[in-house]
GROMACS .gro file of C-alpha atoms in nm:
model
  473
    1MET     CA    1  -0.499   5.967   1.617
    2SER     CA    2  -0.771   5.793   1.706
    3ARG     CA    3  -1.160   5.956   1.822
    4CYS     CA    4  -1.334   5.687   2.081
    5PRO     CA    5  -1.602   5.781   2.301
    6GLY     CA    6  -1.623   5.816   2.599
    7ALA     CA    7  -1.876   5.874   2.881
    8GLY     CA    8  -1.900   6.159   2.838
    9GLY     CA    9  -1.896   6.248   2.487
   10ASP     CA   10  -1.637   6.197   2.257
   11ALA     CA   11  -1.268   6.319   2.364
   12ASP     CA   12  -0.939   6.258   2.193
   13TYR     CA   13  -0.803   5.909   2.274
   14ASN     CA   14  -0.387   5.922   2.378
   15PRO     CA   15  -0.303   5.549   2.495
   16GLY     CA   16  -0.036   5.660   2.635
   17VAL     CA   17  -0.287   5.917   2.933
   18GLN     CA   18  -0.458   5.740   3.141
   19GLN     CA   19  -0.818   5.900   3.129
   20ARG     CA   20  -0.989   5.989   3.465
   21GLY     CA   21  -1.324   6.143   3.515
   22LEU     CA   22  -1.553   5.841   3.680
   23ASP     CA   23  -1.533   5.814   4.061
   24PHE     CA   24  -1.842   5.561   4.217
   25GLY     CA   25  -1.780   5.702   4.521
   26ALA     CA   26  -1.865   6.048   4.430
   27GLY     CA   27  -2.207   6.215   4.346
   28PRO     CA   28  -2.323   6.262   4.049
   29ALA     CA   29  -2.130   6.511   3.827
   30PRO     CA   30  -2.260   6.800   3.713
   31GLY     CA   31  -2.257   6.895   3.379
   32PRO     CA   32  -2.560   6.719   3.049
   33ALA     CA   33  -2.653   6.385   3.086
   34ARG     CA   34  -2.492   6.140   2.980
   35THR     CA   35  -2.506   5.870   2.734
   36ALA     CA   36  -2.430   5.526   2.758
   37LEU     CA   37  -2.276   5.260   2.472
   38SER     CA   38  -2.453   4.929   2.477
   39VAL     CA   39  -2.163   4.626   2.501
   40SER     CA   40  -2.276   4.490   2.187
   41GLN     CA   41  -2.151   4.921   2.062
   42LEU     CA   42  -1.843   4.928   2.253
   43THR     CA   43  -1.736   4.582   2.094
   44ASP     CA   44  -1.841   4.708   1.776
   45ARG     CA   45  -1.628   4.978   1.757
   46ILE     CA   46  -1.376   4.833   1.878
   47GLN     CA   47  -1.345   4.589   1.669
   48GLY     CA   48  -1.325   4.786   1.356
   49VAL     CA   49  -1.079   5.006   1.573
   50LEU     CA   50  -0.869   4.680   1.569
   51GLU     CA   51  -0.925   4.511   1.212
   52THR     CA   52  -0.928   4.824   1.078
   53ASP     CA   53  -0.562   4.975   1.201
   54PHE     CA   54  -0.412   4.655   1.234
   55PHE     CA   55  -0.526   4.428   0.920
   56ASP     CA   56  -0.167   4.401   0.816
   57VAL     CA   57   0.069   4.323   1.033
   58TRP     CA   58   0.421   4.131   1.144
   59VAL     CA   59   0.425   4.053   1.520
   60GLU     CA   60   0.795   3.834   1.648
   61GLY     CA   61   0.696   3.604   1.957
   62GLU     CA   62   0.728   3.260   2.101
   63VAL     CA   63   0.511   2.997   2.039
   64SER     CA   64   0.278   2.839   2.385
   65ASN     CA   65   0.009   2.642   2.424
   66LEU     CA   66   0.019   2.484   2.073
   67THR     CA   67  -0.280   2.277   1.912
   68LEU     CA   68  -0.327   2.091   1.642
   69HIS     CA   69  -0.695   2.048   1.607
   70ARG     CA   70  -0.846   1.776   1.445
   71SER     CA   71  -1.009   2.006   1.194
   72GLY     CA   72  -0.691   2.150   1.026
   73HIS     CA   73  -0.646   2.495   1.226
   74TRP     CA   74  -0.404   2.534   1.431
   75TYR     CA   75  -0.408   2.773   1.760
   76PHE     CA   76  -0.147   2.940   2.003
   77SER     CA   77  -0.106   3.215   2.148
   78LEU     CA   78   0.239   3.428   2.100
   79LYS     CA   79   0.338   3.507   2.405
   80ASP     CA   80   0.657   3.753   2.449
   81ASP     CA   81   0.868   3.829   2.807
   82ARG     CA   82   0.567   4.098   2.928
   83ALA     CA   83   0.251   3.968   2.720
   84GLN     CA   84   0.070   3.764   2.491
   85VAL     CA   85  -0.226   3.711   2.212
   86ARG     CA   86  -0.378   3.491   2.047
   87ALA     CA   87  -0.303   3.336   1.755
   88VAL     CA   88  -0.494   3.107   1.515
   89VAL     CA   89  -0.391   2.995   1.118
   90TRP     CA   90  -0.688   2.838   0.918
   91LYS     CA   91  -0.701   2.533   0.750
   92THR     CA   92  -0.675   2.705   0.395
   93GLN     CA   93  -0.410   2.891   0.522
   94THR     CA   94  -0.160   2.573   0.758
   95ARG     CA   95  -0.139   2.386   0.348
   96LEU     CA   96   0.096   2.713   0.271
   97VAL     CA   97   0.296   2.651   0.608
   98ARG     CA   98   0.625   2.456   0.508
   99PHE     CA   99   0.666   2.325   0.833
  100LYS     CA  100   0.460   2.284   1.161
  101PRO     CA  101   0.524   2.517   1.451
  102GLN     CA  102   0.661   2.360   1.801
  103ASP     CA  103   0.637   2.524   2.202
  104GLY     CA  104   0.972   2.771   2.287
  105MET     CA  105   0.982   2.838   1.880
  106LYS     CA  106   1.056   3.151   1.791
  107VAL     CA  107   0.823   3.283   1.497
  108VAL     CA  108   0.730   3.612   1.270
  109VAL     CA  109   0.361   3.562   1.155
  110ARG     CA  110   0.129   3.842   0.967
  111GLY     CA  111  -0.178   3.857   0.976
  112GLY     CA  112  -0.438   4.070   1.094
  113LEU     CA  113  -0.601   4.117   1.460
  114THR     CA  114  -1.071   3.990   1.453
  115VAL     CA  115  -1.250   4.034   1.733
  116TYR     CA  116  -1.482   3.780   1.852
  117ALA     CA  117  -1.769   3.921   2.044
  118ALA     CA  118  -1.928   3.715   2.220
  119ARG     CA  119  -1.648   3.696   2.378
  120GLY     CA  120  -1.525   3.975   2.388
  121ASP     CA  121  -1.138   3.813   2.289
  122TYR     CA  122  -0.947   3.996   1.995
  123GLN     CA  123  -0.692   3.723   1.842
  124LEU     CA  124  -0.456   3.731   1.521
  125LYS     CA  125  -0.555   3.512   1.220
  126VAL     CA  126  -0.211   3.477   1.089
  127GLU     CA  127  -0.133   3.428   0.708
  128VAL     CA  128   0.229   3.370   0.740
  129ILE     CA  129   0.488   3.209   0.928
  130GLU     CA  130   0.844   3.166   0.975
  131PRO     CA  131   1.130   3.048   1.183
  132ARG     CA  132   1.320   3.374   1.339
  133GLY     CA  133   1.592   3.335   1.194
  134LYS     CA  134   1.611   3.121   0.974
  135GLY     CA  135   1.403   3.066   0.665
  136ALA     CA  136   1.080   2.917   0.624
  137LEU     CA  137   1.194   2.637   0.315
  138GLN     CA  138   1.500   2.583   0.520
  139GLN     CA  139   1.289   2.523   0.848
  140ALA     CA  140   1.095   2.282   0.634
  141TYR     CA  141   1.404   2.107   0.470
  142GLU     CA  142   1.510   2.064   0.869
  143ASP     CA  143   1.224   1.903   0.969
  144LEU     CA  144   1.117   1.698   0.653
  145LYS     CA  145   1.468   1.535   0.735
  146ALA     CA  146   1.516   1.474   1.005
  147ARG     CA  147   1.173   1.306   1.013
  148LEU     CA  148   1.238   1.088   0.667
  149GLN     CA  149   1.536   0.991   0.916
  150GLN     CA  150   1.397   0.866   1.113
  151GLU     CA  151   1.099   0.634   0.880
  152GLY     CA  152   1.445   0.478   0.829
  153LEU     CA  153   1.447   0.616   0.434
  154PHE     CA  154   1.811   0.768   0.414
  155GLU     CA  155   2.008   0.460   0.617
  156ALA     CA  156   2.196   0.229   0.386
  157ALA     CA  157   2.043  -0.071   0.434
  158ARG     CA  158   1.745  -0.036   0.185
  159LYS     CA  159   2.013   0.132  -0.065
  160ARG     CA  160   2.079  -0.036  -0.369
  161PRO     CA  161   2.339  -0.075  -0.560
  162LEU     CA  162   2.283   0.044  -0.957
  163PRO     CA  163   2.318  -0.252  -1.265
  164ALA     CA  164   2.707  -0.312  -1.403
  165LEU     CA  165   2.561  -0.238  -1.786
  166PRO     CA  166   2.205  -0.066  -1.786
  167ARG     CA  167   2.057  -0.125  -2.118
  168CYS     CA  168   1.748   0.149  -2.060
  169ILE     CA  169   1.810   0.431  -1.834
  170GLY     CA  170   1.470   0.657  -1.715
  171LEU     CA  171   1.537   0.997  -1.696
  172VAL     CA  172   1.292   1.265  -1.453
  173THR     CA  173   1.404   1.669  -1.559
  174SER     CA  174   1.249   1.936  -1.765
  175PRO     CA  175   1.402   1.856  -2.156
  176SER     CA  176   1.435   2.211  -2.226
  177GLY     CA  177   1.752   2.277  -1.956
  178ALA     CA  178   2.083   2.209  -1.929
  179ALA     CA  179   2.090   1.890  -1.774
  180VAL     CA  180   1.938   1.620  -2.006
  181VAL     CA  181   2.210   1.796  -2.259
  182ASP     CA  182   2.488   1.721  -2.072
  183PHE     CA  183   2.347   1.346  -1.910
  184LEU     CA  184   2.328   1.308  -2.328
  185ARG     CA  185   2.622   1.399  -2.429
  186VAL     CA  186   2.822   1.229  -2.135
  187LEU     CA  187   2.675   0.893  -2.203
  188GLY     CA  188   2.635   0.911  -2.585
  189GLY     CA  189   3.049   0.937  -2.572
  190ARG     CA  190   3.063   0.683  -2.253
  191PHE     CA  191   2.818   0.432  -2.405
  192ALA     CA  192   2.633   0.483  -2.767
  193ASN     CA  193   2.375   0.212  -2.741
  194ALA     CA  194   2.237   0.263  -2.433
  195GLU     CA  195   1.878   0.343  -2.525
  196VAL     CA  196   1.725   0.645  -2.279
  197LEU     CA  197   1.323   0.711  -2.200
  198VAL     CA  198   1.309   1.099  -2.100
  199TYR     CA  199   0.998   1.159  -1.929
  200PRO     CA  200   0.976   1.513  -1.960
  201ALA     CA  201   0.858   1.732  -1.642
  202ARG     CA  202   0.914   2.072  -1.457
  203VAL     CA  203   1.112   2.089  -1.261
  204GLN     CA  204   1.108   2.457  -1.077
  205GLY     CA  205   0.743   2.588  -0.974
  206PRO     CA  206   0.443   2.478  -0.718
  207GLU     CA  207   0.404   2.245  -1.046
  208ALA     CA  208   0.698   2.079  -1.036
  209ALA     CA  209   0.737   1.911  -0.806
  210GLY     CA  210   0.354   1.686  -0.865
  211GLU     CA  211   0.479   1.608  -1.211
  212ILE     CA  212   0.826   1.518  -1.157
  213VAL     CA  213   0.666   1.213  -0.912
  214LYS     CA  214   0.421   1.106  -1.205
  215GLY     CA  215   0.750   1.060  -1.425
  216ILE     CA  216   0.881   0.803  -1.172
  217ARG     CA  217   0.564   0.634  -1.144
  218ALA     CA  218   0.572   0.605  -1.516
  219LEU     CA  219   0.817   0.529  -1.612
  220ASN     CA  220   0.826   0.272  -1.319
  221ARG     CA  221   0.529   0.087  -1.520
  222PHE     CA  222   0.839   0.017  -1.777
  223ARG     CA  223   0.921  -0.387  -1.718
  224ARG     CA  224   1.272  -0.346  -1.902
  225LEU     CA  225   1.371  -0.032  -1.712
  226ASP     CA  226   1.711  -0.090  -1.537
  227VAL     CA  227   1.815   0.253  -1.322
  228LEU     CA  228   1.630   0.585  -1.272
  229VAL     CA  229   1.753   0.886  -1.279
  230VAL     CA  230   1.617   1.303  -1.205
  231ALA     CA  231   1.816   1.568  -1.223
  232ARG     CA  232   1.816   1.915  -1.313
  233GLY     CA  233   2.104   2.184  -1.337
  234GLY     CA  234   2.213   2.431  -0.981
  235GLY     CA  235   1.982   2.692  -0.802
  236SER     CA  236   1.860   2.878  -0.500
  237LEU     CA  237   1.695   2.660  -0.232
  238GLU     CA  238   1.396   2.748  -0.418
  239ASP     CA  239   1.477   2.722  -0.700
  240LEU     CA  240   1.568   2.321  -0.612
  241TRP     CA  241   1.304   2.312  -0.350
  242PRO     CA  242   1.077   2.034  -0.597
  243PHE     CA  243   1.343   1.828  -0.464
  244ASN     CA  244   1.287   1.863  -0.076
  245GLU     CA  245   0.862   1.790  -0.154
  246GLU     CA  246   0.811   1.485   0.057
  247ALA     CA  247   0.573   1.315  -0.233
  248VAL     CA  248   0.880   1.315  -0.458
  249ALA     CA  249   1.123   1.131  -0.221
  250ARG     CA  250   0.835   0.912  -0.156
  251ALA     CA  251   0.847   0.815  -0.487
  252LEU     CA  252   1.210   0.763  -0.565
  253ALA     CA  253   1.147   0.523  -0.157
  254THR     CA  254   0.899   0.335  -0.388
  255SER     CA  255   1.067   0.303  -0.669
  256ARG     CA  256   1.094  -0.056  -0.777
  257VAL     CA  257   1.417  -0.036  -1.001
  258PRO     CA  258   1.762   0.174  -0.866
  259THR     CA  259   1.711   0.558  -0.829
  260LEU     CA  260   1.986   0.814  -0.863
  261SER     CA  261   1.961   1.187  -0.771
  262ALA     CA  262   2.126   1.388  -0.936
  263VAL     CA  263   2.045   1.755  -0.897
  264GLY     CA  264   2.158   2.124  -0.805
  265HIS     CA  265   2.574   2.116  -0.796
  266GLU     CA  266   2.843   1.920  -0.566
  267THR     CA  267   2.776   2.157  -0.324
  268ASP     CA  268   2.362   2.144  -0.328
  269PHE     CA  269   2.204   1.894  -0.149
  270THR     CA  270   1.818   1.771  -0.109
  271ILE     CA  271   1.575   1.545   0.081
  272ALA     CA  272   1.540   1.351  -0.322
  273ASP     CA  273   1.974   1.331  -0.289
  274PHE     CA  274   1.974   1.193   0.049
  275VAL     CA  275   1.662   0.875  -0.050
  276ALA     CA  276   1.802   0.798  -0.404
  277ASP     CA  277   1.996   0.496  -0.421
  278VAL     CA  278   2.313   0.668  -0.557
  279ARG     CA  279   2.374   1.028  -0.553
  280ALA     CA  280   2.535   1.170  -0.802
  281ALA     CA  281   2.742   1.559  -0.802
  282THR     CA  282   2.623   1.684  -1.142
  283PRO     CA  283   2.409   1.580  -1.431
  284SER     CA  284   2.689   1.507  -1.619
  285ALA     CA  285   2.867   1.273  -1.277
  286ALA     CA  286   2.529   1.123  -1.318
  287ALA     CA  287   2.550   1.020  -1.678
  288GLU     CA  288   2.938   0.866  -1.572
  289ILE     CA  289   2.850   0.659  -1.246
  290VAL     CA  290   2.556   0.486  -1.465
  291VAL     CA  291   2.717   0.355  -1.736
  292ARG     CA  292   3.129   0.300  -1.757
  293ALA     CA  293   3.308   0.391  -2.106
  294LYS     CA  294   3.255   0.166  -2.357
  295GLU     CA  295   3.674   0.114  -2.434
  296ASP     CA  296   3.691  -0.001  -1.976
  297LEU     CA  297   3.402  -0.260  -2.031
  298ALA     CA  298   3.592  -0.420  -2.300
  299ALA     CA  299   3.905  -0.413  -2.155
  300GLY     CA  300   3.800  -0.563  -1.767
  301ILE     CA  301   3.630  -0.818  -2.042
  302GLU     CA  302   3.998  -0.928  -2.244
  303GLY     CA  303   4.156  -0.931  -1.851
  304LEU     CA  304   3.914  -1.159  -1.767
  305ALA     CA  305   3.919  -1.411  -2.048
  306ARG     CA  306   4.305  -1.381  -2.069
  307ARG     CA  307   4.288  -1.446  -1.687
  308ALA     CA  308   4.004  -1.722  -1.711
  309GLU     CA  309   4.211  -1.913  -2.042
  310GLY     CA  310   4.502  -1.886  -1.837
  311ALA     CA  311   4.286  -2.040  -1.481
  312LEU     CA  312   4.205  -2.343  -1.727
  313ARG     CA  313   4.489  -2.503  -1.845
  314LEU     CA  314   4.687  -2.407  -1.508
  315ARG     CA  315   4.385  -2.661  -1.398
  316VAL     CA  316   4.366  -2.889  -1.688
  317ALA     CA  317   4.761  -2.990  -1.709
  318ARG     CA  318   4.769  -3.049  -1.315
  319VAL     CA  319   4.416  -3.308  -1.413
  320ARG     CA  320   4.644  -3.457  -1.656
  321GLY     CA  321   5.011  -3.501  -1.420
  322ARG     CA  322   4.783  -3.642  -1.217
  323VAL     CA  323   4.587  -3.867  -1.361
  324GLU     CA  324   4.909  -3.971  -1.540
  325ALA     CA  325   5.050  -4.006  -1.200
  326VAL     CA  326   4.753  -4.200  -1.071
  327THR     CA  327   4.705  -4.412  -1.404
  328ALA     CA  328   5.096  -4.560  -1.376
  329HIS     CA  329   5.041  -4.740  -1.090
  330ARG     CA  330   5.049  -5.166  -1.222
  331VAL     CA  331   4.743  -5.192  -1.088
  332PHE     CA  332   4.613  -5.051  -1.389
  333GLU     CA  333   4.758  -5.228  -1.524
  334ALA     CA  334   4.564  -5.539  -1.595
  335GLU     CA  335   4.291  -5.310  -1.538
  336ARG     CA  336   4.362  -5.206  -1.888
  337GLY     CA  337   4.415  -5.584  -1.975
  338ARG     CA  338   4.079  -5.670  -1.862
  339LEU     CA  339   3.974  -5.340  -2.085
  340ARG     CA  340   4.141  -5.450  -2.425
  341ALA     CA  341   3.991  -5.862  -2.364
  342HIS     CA  342   3.623  -5.618  -2.341
  343GLY     CA  343   3.690  -5.430  -2.612
  344GLN     CA  344   3.727  -5.709  -2.837
  345GLN     CA  345   3.490  -5.882  -2.712
  346VAL     CA  346   3.244  -5.603  -2.802
  347ARG     CA  347   3.412  -5.538  -3.191
  348GLU     CA  348   3.320  -5.896  -3.230
  349LEU     CA  349   2.996  -5.834  -3.115
  350SER     CA  350   2.963  -5.533  -3.280
  351ARG     CA  351   3.071  -5.782  -3.642
  352ARG     CA  352   2.760  -6.011  -3.532
  353ALA     CA  353   2.514  -5.769  -3.522
  354GLU     CA  354   2.631  -5.541  -3.804
  355ALA     CA  355   2.613  -5.912  -4.013
  356ALA     CA  356   2.265  -6.009  -3.914
  357LEU     CA  357   2.117  -5.600  -3.954
  358ARG     CA  358   2.288  -5.690  -4.323
  359LEU     CA  359   2.064  -6.042  -4.384
  360ARG     CA  360   1.791  -5.868  -4.243
  361LEU     CA  361   1.748  -5.561  -4.458
  362GLU     CA  362   1.836  -5.779  -4.728
  363ARG     CA  363   1.474  -6.008  -4.681
  364ALA     CA  364   1.279  -5.674  -4.638
  365ARG     CA  365   1.404  -5.605  -4.954
  366GLU     CA  366   1.318  -5.960  -5.128
  367ARG     CA  367   0.975  -5.871  -4.933
  368ALA     CA  368   0.905  -5.479  -5.089
  369ARG     CA  369   0.980  -5.693  -5.401
  370ARG     CA  370   0.691  -5.954  -5.410
  371GLY     CA  371   0.452  -5.667  -5.295
  372GLY     CA  372   0.540  -5.490  -5.575
  373GLU     CA  373   0.490  -5.695  -5.816
  374ARG     CA  374   0.133  -5.818  -5.691
  375VAL     CA  375   0.010  -5.395  -5.706
  376GLU     CA  376   0.131  -5.424  -6.025
  377ALA     CA  377  -0.073  -5.738  -6.074
  378PHE     CA  378  -0.341  -5.553  -5.935
  379ARG     CA  379  -0.361  -5.196  -6.185
  380TRP     CA  380  -0.572  -4.983  -5.956
  381ASP     CA  381  -0.537  -4.731  -6.220
  382ARG     CA  382  -0.723  -4.955  -6.446
  383GLN     CA  383  -0.998  -5.072  -6.215
  384VAL     CA  384  -1.014  -4.651  -6.149
  385ALA     CA  385  -1.073  -4.589  -6.525
  386ALA     CA  386  -1.316  -4.858  -6.589
  387ARG     CA  387  -1.530  -4.748  -6.275
  388ARG     CA  388  -1.530  -4.393  -6.476
  389GLN     CA  389  -1.652  -4.507  -6.753
  390ARG     CA  390  -1.905  -4.728  -6.593
  391ALA     CA  391  -1.963  -4.388  -6.367
  392ALA     CA  392  -2.014  -4.148  -6.713
  393ALA     CA  393  -2.278  -4.394  -6.900
  394LEU     CA  394  -2.523  -4.304  -6.589
  395SER     CA  395  -2.441  -3.984  -6.575
  396ALA     CA  396  -2.527  -4.017  -6.958
  397ARG     CA  397  -2.883  -4.255  -6.866
  398LEU     CA  398  -2.960  -3.992  -6.560
  399LEU     CA  399  -2.965  -3.662  -6.766
  400GLU     CA  400  -3.164  -3.845  -7.028
  401LEU     CA  401  -3.386  -3.981  -6.841
  402LEU     CA  402  -3.414  -3.639  -6.667
  403GLN     CA  403  -3.503  -3.397  -7.016
  404GLY     CA  404  -3.821  -3.698  -7.073
  405ARG     CA  405  -3.994  -3.631  -6.778
  406VAL     CA  406  -3.923  -3.260  -6.834
  407ARG     CA  407  -4.007  -3.266  -7.181
  408HIS     CA  408  -4.397  -3.483  -7.043
  409GLY     CA  409  -4.360  -3.187  -6.743
  410ARG     CA  410  -4.404  -2.882  -7.004
  411ALA     CA  411  -4.662  -3.020  -7.234
  412ASP     CA  412  -4.884  -3.076  -6.990
  413ALA     CA  413  -4.857  -2.750  -6.820
  414ARG     CA  414  -4.905  -2.655  -7.184
  415ALA     CA  415  -5.230  -2.849  -7.169
  416LEU     CA  416  -5.365  -2.706  -6.813
  417ALA     CA  417  -5.335  -2.319  -6.994
  418GLY     CA  418  -5.556  -2.363  -7.259
  419ARG     CA  419  -5.848  -2.563  -7.037
  420LEU     CA  420  -5.726  -2.235  -6.763
  421GLU     CA  421  -5.787  -1.956  -7.042
  422GLY     CA  422  -6.083  -2.155  -7.197
  423LEU     CA  423  -6.306  -2.136  -6.841
  424SER     CA  424  -6.106  -1.750  -6.796
  425PRO     CA  425  -6.469  -1.495  -6.780
  426LEU     CA  426  -6.269  -1.263  -6.960
  427ARG     CA  427  -6.342  -1.504  -7.313
  428VAL     CA  428  -6.719  -1.405  -7.186
  429LEU     CA  429  -6.624  -1.043  -7.156
  430ALA     CA  430  -6.460  -1.028  -7.497
  431ARG     CA  431  -6.771  -1.166  -7.764
  432GLY     CA  432  -6.997  -0.828  -7.638
  433TYR     CA  433  -7.011  -1.017  -7.231
  434ALA     CA  434  -7.020  -0.736  -6.967
  435LEU     CA  435  -7.027  -0.757  -6.518
  436VAL     CA  436  -7.264  -0.507  -6.326
  437TRP     CA  437  -7.243  -0.363  -6.015
  438ASP     CA  438  -7.432  -0.147  -5.782
  439GLU     CA  439  -7.308   0.121  -5.582
  440ALA     CA  440  -7.320  -0.116  -5.330
  441GLY     CA  441  -6.996  -0.334  -5.524
  442ARG     CA  442  -7.302  -0.612  -5.596
  443LEU     CA  443  -7.237  -0.830  -5.926
  444LEU     CA  444  -7.596  -0.777  -6.081
  445ARG     CA  445  -7.793  -1.150  -6.287
  446ASP     CA  446  -8.142  -0.890  -6.170
  447PRO     CA  447  -8.299  -0.612  -6.333
  448ARG     CA  448  -8.495  -0.596  -6.014
  449GLU     CA  449  -8.178  -0.548  -5.780
  450VAL     CA  450  -8.173  -0.166  -5.914
  451SER     CA  451  -8.386   0.131  -5.949
  452VAL     CA  452  -8.387   0.413  -6.169
  453GLY     CA  453  -8.145   0.652  -6.131
  454ASP     CA  454  -7.883   0.413  -5.953
  455GLY     CA  455  -7.576   0.388  -6.008
  456LEU     CA  456  -7.365   0.098  -6.197
  457ARG     CA  457  -7.033   0.013  -6.257
  458LEU     CA  458  -6.901  -0.193  -6.643
  459ARG     CA  459  -6.630  -0.420  -6.630
  460LEU     CA  460  -6.538  -0.529  -7.030
  461ALA     CA  461  -6.296  -0.678  -7.203
  462GLU     CA  462  -6.072  -0.352  -7.227
  463GLY     CA  463  -6.148  -0.164  -6.916
  464GLU     CA  464  -6.445  -0.047  -6.695
  465LEU     CA  465  -6.755   0.234  -6.765
  466ALA     CA  466  -6.992   0.400  -6.541
  467ALA     CA  467  -7.330   0.401  -6.618
  468THR     CA  468  -7.716   0.511  -6.426
  469VAL     CA  469  -8.037   0.311  -6.463
  470ARG     CA  470  -8.222   0.514  -6.636
  471GLY     CA  471  -8.510   0.258  -6.689
  472LYS     CA  472  -8.638  -0.041  -6.676
  473PRO     CA  473  -8.896  -0.242  -6.935
   0.00000   0.00000   0.00000
């Protein structure tokens, strides 16, 4: 039992017993002076008790005054026939609720009591909410089914037929599940030539719906895809829940190619089954629906070919009979005589045309012979040989002139080099002369330009020397 402060000090608090001791009509009660709590202190103590003792409770009641605020929070009252309590579901928690409550709905919620001190109110902060009498998943399934049906996604008018013989089949399923094995086994036995593109995706768990949607959109980008299948084996409602997600349903509805849903067993129905163009009871049944057996197709084609051949023969026989009956009339006999006369004229004209063509051909051959004789007399090869000889003679002459010019140029160059060598100052130095510079780098021509003790730099024919002026004459 909790302890709660009273007007006269701490006392045992019993919610079932009415507290007495305050009488506003009487005079002051005898005893020691009372200690009064402030409103904030009283609210703080109440908040401590409520939020500690009722931090995690399950409450059952009827939803009333529901407000779906634009901020994303849900506000409502939870009531029964004698009381009510305010409740709130914060935006971060609404994403985890798989259905939206409505006024008058019986629900069971889980959460904790919180106190809003500014108004002295308390409310239930809801973390889990489930409809009474059925699970949250079942309620969410029914809500989404009703909403999509109202939008027309289940209408038979929007269902597309599957192609009679698809060449490329897309399959979104788990690569390690039994569904892909059953589908490929049946498909291979019925039509081994069919091409199958398998998009690996999880088919159970919170990430499964997103991967299934990605698989549907990825396979839709293949232009040669003819039909798309989503499949998985049986399981509980929780196991099959990714195929009840709205995102998966809308991805199937917007698929550019016909879709087939093969989820669970024969008794299992998901939202994907209602949205897809065709529903198969099992993955094996989906393979049987997608393609007919190759032998059945061949037999059907052969039967159609026999029927077409028989119909064509019958039609030809009927047309031939009508033509023979019509041409037997005497009117056509006169026309046949005219046709024979025209035929004779055509043959005569053909004979004349052939004779004229032969004459023109003989004349053309004669002109060609004369032209050949003129070409032979001209002897173009001789003309070419003469031109080549002349070009060779000119080339030799040009080469001789160039060689003479080169020899003269080399002789002139050698003469100029000799003259240049004779004028070179190095030749003078080789005879024993030297060039002298002072410390400033000036070339000396007169001893008066330097003093005793100055440094000098001498350039000889084979190198340089450093010297110092020790005396002057």
